[in-house]
Coordinates of C-alpha atoms and ligand atoms in Angstrom, one line a residue:
X223 CA 152.9 51.3 32.1
X224 CA 151.0 54.2 33.6
X225 CA 152.4 53.6 37.0
X226 CA 155.9 52.2 36.9
X227 CA 159.0 54.2 36.3
X228 CA 161.3 51.3 36.0
X229 CA 163.1 51.5 32.7
X230 CA 163.6 47.7 32.3
X231 CA 160.2 46.7 33.6
X232 CA 158.6 49.1 31.1
X233 CA 160.7 47.7 28.3
X234 CA 159.6 44.2 29.2
X235 CA 155.9 45.1 28.8
X236 CA 156.6 47.1 25.6
X237 CA 158.5 44.2 24.0
X238 CA 156.1 41.5 25.2
X239 CA 153.0 43.3 23.8
X240 CA 154.7 43.4 20.4
X241 CA 155.4 39.7 20.4
X242 CA 151.8 39.0 19.8
X243 CA 151.8 41.1 16.6
X244 CA 154.6 39.1 14.8
X245 CA 152.3 36.3 13.5
X246 CA 150.0 39.0 12.0
X247 CA 152.6 40.1 9.5
X248 CA 151.9 37.6 6.8
X249 CA 148.2 37.7 7.2
X250 CA 148.2 41.4 7.1
X251 CA 150.1 41.4 3.8
X252 CA 147.5 39.1 2.3
X253 CA 144.7 41.2 3.8
X254 CA 146.1 44.3 2.1
X255 CA 145.9 42.4 -1.3
X256 CA 142.3 41.3 -0.7
X257 CA 141.1 44.7 0.6
X258 CA 142.7 46.4 -2.4
X259 CA 140.9 44.0 -4.7
X260 CA 137.6 45.0 -3.0
X261 CA 138.4 48.7 -3.3
X262 CA 139.2 48.2 -7.0
X263 CA 135.8 46.6 -7.6
X264 CA 134.3 49.7 -6.1
X265 CA 136.2 51.9 -8.5
X266 CA 139.1 53.1 -6.3
X267 CA 142.8 52.7 -7.0
X268 CA 143.3 51.2 -3.5
X269 CA 141.9 51.2 0.0
X270 CA 143.9 54.3 1.0
X271 CA 142.3 56.3 -1.9
X272 CA 138.9 54.9 -0.9
X273 CA 139.4 56.2 2.7
X274 CA 140.6 59.6 1.5
X275 CA 137.6 59.9 -0.7
X276 CA 135.2 60.2 2.2
X277 CA 135.6 63.9 2.8
X278 CA 133.7 65.7 0.1
X279 CA 137.0 66.6 -1.7
X280 CA 139.5 64.7 -3.8
X281 CA 141.9 62.3 -2.1
X282 CA 144.8 64.6 -2.9
X283 CA 143.0 67.6 -1.4
X284 CA 142.4 65.6 1.7
X285 CA 146.1 64.8 2.1
X286 CA 146.9 68.5 1.7
X287 CA 144.2 69.4 4.2
X288 CA 145.5 67.1 6.9
X289 CA 149.1 68.2 6.3
X290 CA 148.0 71.8 6.7
X291 CA 146.4 71.0 10.1
X292 CA 149.5 69.2 11.2
X293 CA 151.7 72.2 10.3
X294 CA 149.5 74.4 12.4
X295 CA 149.8 72.3 15.6
X296 CA 153.4 71.1 15.2
X297 CA 155.1 73.9 17.1
X298 CA 152.9 73.1 20.2
X299 CA 153.8 69.4 19.9
X300 CA 157.5 70.2 19.5
X301 CA 157.5 72.4 22.6
X302 CA 155.7 69.7 24.7
X303 CA 158.1 67.1 23.4
X304 CA 161.1 69.2 24.4
X305 CA 159.9 69.7 27.9
X306 CA 158.8 66.1 28.5
X307 CA 162.2 64.9 27.1
X308 CA 164.0 67.1 29.6
X309 CA 162.0 65.8 32.5
X310 CA 162.4 62.2 31.4
X311 CA 166.2 62.9 31.2
X312 CA 166.1 63.9 34.9
X313 CA 164.2 60.7 35.8
X314 CA 166.0 58.1 33.8
X315 CA 169.4 59.8 33.1
X316 CA 170.6 61.5 30.0
X317 CA 172.4 58.4 28.9
X318 CA 169.0 56.7 28.6
X319 CA 167.1 59.8 27.3
X320 CA 169.6 61.7 25.1
X321 CA 168.7 65.4 25.0
X322 CA 169.3 65.8 21.3
X323 CA 167.4 62.7 20.0
X324 CA 164.1 60.9 19.9
X325 CA 162.6 59.7 23.2
X326 CA 162.7 55.9 23.9
X327 CA 159.1 54.8 23.0
X328 CA 158.5 52.8 26.2
X329 CA 158.9 55.7 28.6
X330 CA 155.8 57.7 27.8
X331 CA 153.4 56.0 30.1
X332 CA 151.4 54.4 27.4
X333 CA 151.8 51.2 25.3
X334 CA 151.9 53.1 22.0
X335 CA 153.2 56.5 23.3
X336 CA 150.0 58.0 21.9
X337 CA 148.8 59.7 25.1
X338 CA 151.2 60.8 27.9
X339 CA 148.7 61.8 30.6
X340 CA 150.2 59.3 33.1
X341 CA 153.4 61.3 33.1
X342 CA 151.6 64.2 34.7
X343 CA 153.3 63.7 38.1
X344 CA 156.7 64.1 36.5
X345 CA 155.9 67.4 34.7
X346 CA 153.3 69.0 37.0
X347 CA 154.1 72.7 36.6
X348 CA 153.1 73.9 40.1
X349 CA 153.0 70.9 42.4
X350 CA 149.8 70.6 44.4
X351 CA 148.1 73.7 43.0
X352 CA 144.4 73.0 42.1
X353 CA 142.8 69.6 42.5
X354 CA 142.5 67.8 39.2
X355 CA 143.0 64.3 40.5
X356 CA 139.9 62.6 39.3
X357 CA 141.6 59.2 39.6
X358 CA 141.8 59.4 43.3
X359 CA 138.1 60.5 43.7
X360 CA 137.0 57.6 41.5
X361 CA 138.9 55.2 43.8
X362 CA 138.0 56.7 47.2
X363 CA 134.3 57.0 46.3
X364 CA 134.6 53.6 44.6
X365 CA 132.7 54.6 41.5
X366 CA 131.2 51.6 39.7
X367 CA 131.4 51.3 35.9
X368 CA 127.6 52.1 35.8
X369 CA 128.0 55.2 37.9
X370 CA 130.8 56.4 35.6
X371 CA 128.6 55.9 32.5
X372 CA 125.7 57.6 34.3
X373 CA 127.9 60.6 34.9
X374 CA 128.6 60.9 31.2
X375 CA 124.9 60.4 30.3
X376 CA 123.9 63.1 32.8
X377 CA 126.2 65.6 31.0
X378 CA 124.4 65.0 27.7
X379 CA 121.0 65.2 29.4
X380 CA 122.0 68.5 30.9
X381 CA 122.3 69.8 27.4
X382 CA 118.7 68.8 26.7
X383 CA 119.5 65.5 25.0
X384 CA 117.4 62.4 25.8
X385 CA 118.3 59.8 28.4
X386 CA 119.7 56.6 26.9
X387 CA 117.1 53.8 26.4
X388 CA 116.7 51.1 29.0
X389 CA 118.1 48.6 26.5
X390 CA 121.4 50.6 26.6
X391 CA 121.7 49.7 30.3
X392 CA 120.6 46.1 29.8
X393 CA 122.7 45.2 26.8
X394 CA 125.9 47.2 27.1
X395 CA 129.1 45.6 28.3
X396 CA 130.7 47.8 30.9
X397 CA 133.1 45.3 32.6
X398 CA 135.6 42.7 31.5
X399 CA 133.8 39.3 31.7
X400 CA 135.6 36.8 33.9
X401 CA 134.5 33.8 31.9
X402 CA 135.6 34.6 28.3
X403 CA 137.9 36.6 26.1
X404 CA 136.5 39.7 24.6
X405 CA 137.9 42.7 22.6
X406 CA 138.3 45.3 25.4
X407 CA 139.0 48.2 23.0
X408 CA 136.1 50.5 23.7
X409 CA 133.4 50.8 21.0
X410 CA 129.9 52.3 20.6
X411 CA 127.1 50.6 18.7
X412 CA 124.0 51.9 17.0
X413 CA 122.1 48.7 16.2
X414 CA 118.6 48.1 14.9
X415 CA 118.4 51.4 13.0
X416 CA 119.7 53.4 16.0
X417 CA 117.0 52.2 18.5
X418 CA 119.4 49.8 20.2
X419 CA 122.4 51.8 21.4
X420 CA 125.2 50.1 23.4
X421 CA 128.8 50.5 24.4
X422 CA 131.2 47.7 24.8
X423 CA 134.1 48.5 27.1
X424 CA 136.2 47.0 30.0
X425 CA 135.9 50.0 32.3
X426 CA 138.6 50.8 34.8
X427 CA 138.4 53.3 37.6
X428 CA 140.5 56.0 36.0
X429 CA 140.0 59.5 34.7
X430 CA 141.4 58.3 31.3
X431 CA 138.6 55.8 31.1
X432 CA 136.0 58.2 32.3
X433 CA 136.9 60.4 29.4
X434 CA 136.7 57.4 27.0
X435 CA 133.1 56.8 28.3
X436 CA 132.2 60.4 27.5
X437 CA 133.7 59.9 24.1
X438 CA 131.8 56.7 23.4
X439 CA 128.5 58.2 24.4
X440 CA 129.2 60.9 21.8
X441 CA 128.9 58.2 19.2
X442 CA 125.7 56.9 20.7
X443 CA 124.1 60.3 20.8
X444 CA 125.0 60.8 17.2
X445 CA 123.6 57.4 16.2
X446 CA 120.4 58.2 18.1
X447 CA 120.1 61.6 16.5
X448 CA 120.4 60.6 12.9
X449 CA 118.4 57.4 13.1
X450 CA 115.3 58.8 11.4
X451 CA 117.2 60.1 8.3
X452 CA 117.2 58.0 5.1
X453 CA 119.7 55.1 5.6
X454 CA 122.4 56.7 3.4
X455 CA 122.5 59.7 5.6
X456 CA 122.6 57.8 8.9
X457 CA 126.3 58.6 9.4
X458 CA 128.4 61.5 10.6
X459 CA 129.1 64.5 8.5
X460 CA 132.5 62.9 8.2
X461 CA 134.2 60.3 10.4
X462 CA 136.1 63.0 12.3
X463 CA 132.8 64.5 13.4
X464 CA 131.8 61.2 14.8
X465 CA 134.9 61.0 16.9
X466 CA 134.7 64.7 17.9
X467 CA 131.3 64.7 19.6
X468 CA 132.3 63.1 22.9
X469 CA 135.7 64.8 22.8
X470 CA 134.0 68.2 22.6
X471 CA 132.0 67.3 25.7
X472 CA 135.2 66.3 27.4
X473 CA 136.5 69.9 27.0
X474 CA 133.6 71.0 29.2
X475 CA 134.9 68.7 32.0
X476 CA 136.6 71.8 33.5
X477 CA 137.7 71.9 37.1
X478 CA 134.5 73.9 37.8
X479 CA 132.3 71.1 36.3
X480 CA 134.3 68.3 38.0
X481 CA 133.8 70.1 41.4
X482 CA 130.1 70.6 40.7
X483 CA 129.5 66.9 40.1
X484 CA 131.8 65.8 43.0
X485 CA 134.7 64.4 40.9
X486 CA 137.3 66.8 42.5
X487 CA 137.2 68.6 45.8
X488 CA 137.1 72.2 44.6
X489 CA 138.1 74.3 41.6
X490 CA 141.0 76.6 42.5
X491 CA 140.8 80.2 41.3
X492 CA 144.5 80.5 40.6
X493 CA 146.4 81.1 37.3
X494 CA 148.9 78.4 38.2
X495 CA 146.0 75.9 38.4
X496 CA 145.2 76.8 34.8
X497 CA 148.7 75.8 33.7
X498 CA 148.5 72.6 35.6
X499 CA 145.2 71.7 34.0
X500 CA 146.5 72.6 30.6
X501 CA 149.5 70.4 31.0
X502 CA 147.3 67.5 32.0
X503 CA 145.2 68.1 28.9
X504 CA 148.1 68.6 26.5
X505 CA 149.7 65.3 27.7
X506 CA 146.6 63.7 26.4
X507 CA 145.5 65.7 23.4
X508 CA 148.6 67.4 22.1
X509 CA 150.8 64.4 22.5
X510 CA 148.3 62.4 20.5
X511 CA 148.3 64.6 17.4
X512 CA 151.4 63.2 15.5
X513 CA 150.3 59.7 16.3
X514 CA 146.9 60.4 15.0
X515 CA 148.4 61.7 11.8
X516 CA 151.0 59.0 11.1
X517 CA 148.9 55.8 11.4
X518 CA 147.1 56.4 8.2
X519 CA 150.0 57.9 6.4
X520 CA 151.7 54.5 6.9
X521 CA 148.6 52.7 5.7
X522 CA 148.0 55.0 2.7
X523 CA 151.5 54.0 1.6
X524 CA 150.9 50.3 2.4
X525 CA 147.7 50.2 0.4
X526 CA 149.3 52.1 -2.6
X527 CA 152.2 49.7 -2.6
X528 CA 154.8 52.4 -1.8
X529 CA 155.5 50.5 1.4
X530 CA 155.9 46.8 0.9
X531 CA 156.0 43.9 3.3
X532 CA 159.8 43.9 3.4
X533 CA 159.9 47.4 4.8
X534 CA 156.7 47.3 6.9
X535 CA 158.5 47.8 10.2
X536 CA 161.3 50.1 9.1
X537 CA 158.8 52.5 7.5
X538 CA 156.6 52.4 10.6
X539 CA 159.5 53.5 12.8
X540 CA 160.6 56.1 10.2
X541 CA 157.2 57.7 10.6
X542 CA 157.1 57.3 14.4
X543 CA 160.5 59.1 14.6
X544 CA 159.7 61.7 12.1
X545 CA 156.4 62.8 13.6
X546 CA 156.5 61.8 17.2
X547 CA 160.2 62.0 17.9
X548 CA 160.3 58.6 19.5
X549 CA 162.4 55.5 18.9
X550 CA 162.4 51.9 20.0
X551 CA 164.9 51.2 22.8
X552 CA 165.7 47.8 21.4
X553 CA 166.5 46.8 17.9
X554 CA 163.6 46.0 15.7
X555 CA 163.7 44.2 12.4
X556 CA 161.4 42.9 9.6
X557 CA 160.8 39.9 11.8
X558 CA 158.6 42.2 13.9
X559 CA 155.3 43.7 12.9
X560 CA 154.9 46.6 15.4
X561 CA 152.0 48.3 13.6
X562 CA 150.0 45.1 14.4
X563 CA 150.3 46.0 18.1
X564 CA 147.8 48.8 17.7
X565 CA 144.2 47.8 17.6
X566 CA 143.1 49.8 14.6
X567 CA 145.6 48.2 12.3
X568 CA 144.4 44.5 12.5
X569 CA 140.8 45.8 13.1
X570 CA 141.3 47.9 9.9
X571 CA 139.7 51.0 11.5
X572 CA 140.7 54.2 9.7
X573 CA 142.6 56.5 12.0
X574 CA 142.7 60.0 10.4
X575 CA 139.3 60.5 12.1
X576 CA 140.9 60.8 15.5
X577 CA 143.5 63.3 14.3
X578 CA 140.7 65.4 12.8
X579 CA 138.6 65.1 15.9
X580 CA 141.3 66.3 18.2
X581 CA 141.3 69.6 16.2
X582 CA 137.6 69.8 15.4
X583 CA 136.6 69.4 19.1
X584 CA 138.2 72.8 19.9
X585 CA 136.4 74.4 16.9
X586 CA 133.1 73.0 18.1
X587 CA 133.8 74.0 21.7
X588 CA 134.7 77.6 20.8
X589 CA 131.4 78.0 18.9
X590 CA 129.2 76.2 21.6
X591 CA 130.8 78.3 24.3
X592 CA 129.8 81.4 22.4
X593 CA 126.2 80.1 22.1
X594 CA 126.2 79.2 25.8
X595 CA 127.0 82.9 26.4
X596 CA 130.4 82.1 28.0
X597 CA 132.3 85.2 28.8
X598 CA 136.1 85.0 29.3
X599 CA 138.8 82.6 28.3
X600 CA 137.9 79.5 26.4
X601 CA 139.6 77.0 28.7
X602 CA 137.4 78.1 31.5
X603 CA 134.2 77.4 29.6
X604 CA 131.9 74.4 30.3
X605 CA 128.7 74.1 28.3
X606 CA 127.3 71.8 31.1
X607 CA 123.7 72.6 31.6
X608 CA 123.4 74.9 28.6
X609 CA 120.2 74.1 26.7
X610 CA 121.1 76.7 24.0
X611 CA 124.5 75.1 23.3
X612 CA 122.8 71.7 23.5
X613 CA 120.2 72.6 20.9
X614 CA 122.8 73.8 18.4
X615 CA 124.9 70.7 19.1
X616 CA 122.0 68.3 18.6
X617 CA 121.0 70.0 15.4
X618 CA 124.4 69.1 14.0
X619 CA 123.9 65.5 15.1
X620 CA 120.5 65.3 13.6
X621 CA 121.9 66.5 10.2
X622 CA 123.9 63.3 10.0
X623 CA 125.5 62.9 6.6
X624 CA 122.6 64.6 4.8
X625 CA 124.8 67.4 3.4
X626 CA 128.5 68.1 2.7
X627 CA 130.4 68.3 6.0
X628 CA 131.4 71.9 5.1
X629 CA 127.8 72.9 5.3
X630 CA 127.3 71.2 8.6
X631 CA 130.5 72.8 10.0
X632 CA 129.4 76.2 8.8
X633 CA 126.0 75.9 10.5
X634 CA 127.8 75.0 13.7
X635 CA 130.8 77.3 13.6
X636 CA 130.4 79.8 10.8
X637 CA 133.5 78.3 9.2
X638 CA 133.6 76.0 6.2
X639 CA 137.1 74.8 6.9
X640 CA 138.7 72.7 9.6
X641 CA 141.1 74.9 11.3
X642 CA 143.5 74.6 14.2
X643 CA 143.4 78.2 15.5
X644 CA 141.0 77.2 18.2
X645 CA 143.3 74.5 19.7
X646 CA 146.3 76.9 19.4
X647 CA 144.4 79.7 21.2
X648 CA 143.1 77.4 23.8
X649 CA 146.6 76.3 24.8
X650 CA 148.2 79.7 24.6
X651 CA 148.8 79.8 28.4
X652 CA 150.6 76.5 28.3
X653 CA 152.6 77.4 25.2
X654 CA 154.0 80.4 27.0
X655 CA 154.9 78.3 30.0
X656 CA 156.6 75.7 27.7
X657 CA 158.6 78.3 25.9
X658 CA 159.9 79.7 29.2
X659 CA 160.8 76.2 30.4
X660 CA 162.5 75.3 27.1
X661 CA 164.6 78.4 27.0
X662 CA 168.3 77.4 26.6
X663 CA 167.4 73.8 25.8
X664 CA 168.0 72.6 22.3
X665 CA 164.7 71.1 21.1
X666 CA 164.1 68.7 18.2
X667 CA 165.5 65.3 17.4
Ligands
X8Z862 O1 139.7 54.0 19.5 C1 139.4 55.0 20.1 C2 138.0 55.0 20.8 C3 137.0 54.2 20.1 S1 136.3 55.0 18.8 C4 138.2 54.4 22.2 N1 140.2 56.0 20.2 C5 141.5 56.0 19.6 C6 142.5 55.0 20.3 O2 142.2 54.6 21.4 O3 143.5 54.8 19.7 C7 139.9 57.2 21.0 C8 141.1 58.1 20.8 C9 142.0 57.4 19.8
ZN863 ZN1 135.4 56.9 19.0

């Protein structure tokens, strides 16, 4: 789906992937009953309430908090949506991509339309300006999975953090085994009280996957840092922090850093290259935000009983359209179970964490860049090699869950609240570009 631009071929993959989810429907409904029973025994009204209780505030306050963050970033998403829809209209025709409605969900270069980075070639603002094509370096230099993981480890080590233990290299799974089925969805493990760190992943030679490796190691470094705390504190400040560690490091993978470690040829000193790079990042991080928000909104309602099995699929698509402005290109019905096609639903992994992380990472980055003594615009900052930033970062990891997350956030950033101003400021150059491009277009769906 990353590579092809054939409407029908994409649709075939999109539909096929969702066939496997259909038989999950009944089992999922039963699972919801059982999980709620368990949550009830622990004193919660339902699983959704239990999940929303993990943020040192009431479940209702958490809902308000995440709605507030979404309101802050929505204008940026809407501007990106408008521009991408226009470009897709040129590629596929406005009969296929109507310019006043939601985008067909299979055209965004990703099975779930959750990250649009592979559409970059269609929307590259200034063709050819600045080399940010890490994909091609990984292929021409034929990076092995181990080398890609080593590159991520080296970043953390440059901050003064320890090397990963030998057992990490011996026991992790980096490649898809040929002889058996495995869950390929990337994960990081802190076993044996945090002494046995591993990742499990089927690594491909792409920039997307390189970023996932940096992300996973963020989990491992957290697990290694809090391992000596009492067991109840061996956790992140909240789960969004766990997801944000590696993502924060990814923000330091600037063209300057990538050139320094040989992943791109050279970093262009050109304002147009900044816009290109920001577009590449926004297709990943900004496109993701509504998706990150809606997954748990659907589950909160499922667990509370507001959404019932007879409207599982309809309510799913209502949210997908409301937040992401996308729509299925073929009719869906309650014989389908499209939520089941996304790993975290059957695996029952809470998802708000990723939404929070995509906002927190910029807050962390802003403060670490300050500590690193970065002078100039935030998007040009890489904390690579900064022992000062590394020490501050590691102190946050070592604190684990030993205090309310607001205290941890304050120690790190001086702020007690999650706040999207850092991500908005970061993307100000791209926002100006998008507004210019969207002039005269009618945005929205
Ligand atoms: O599931 C993940 C990680 C494992 S913690 C690979 N992510 C979400 C996803 O793939 O849907 C990272 C970004 C969002
Ligand atoms: Zn993760």
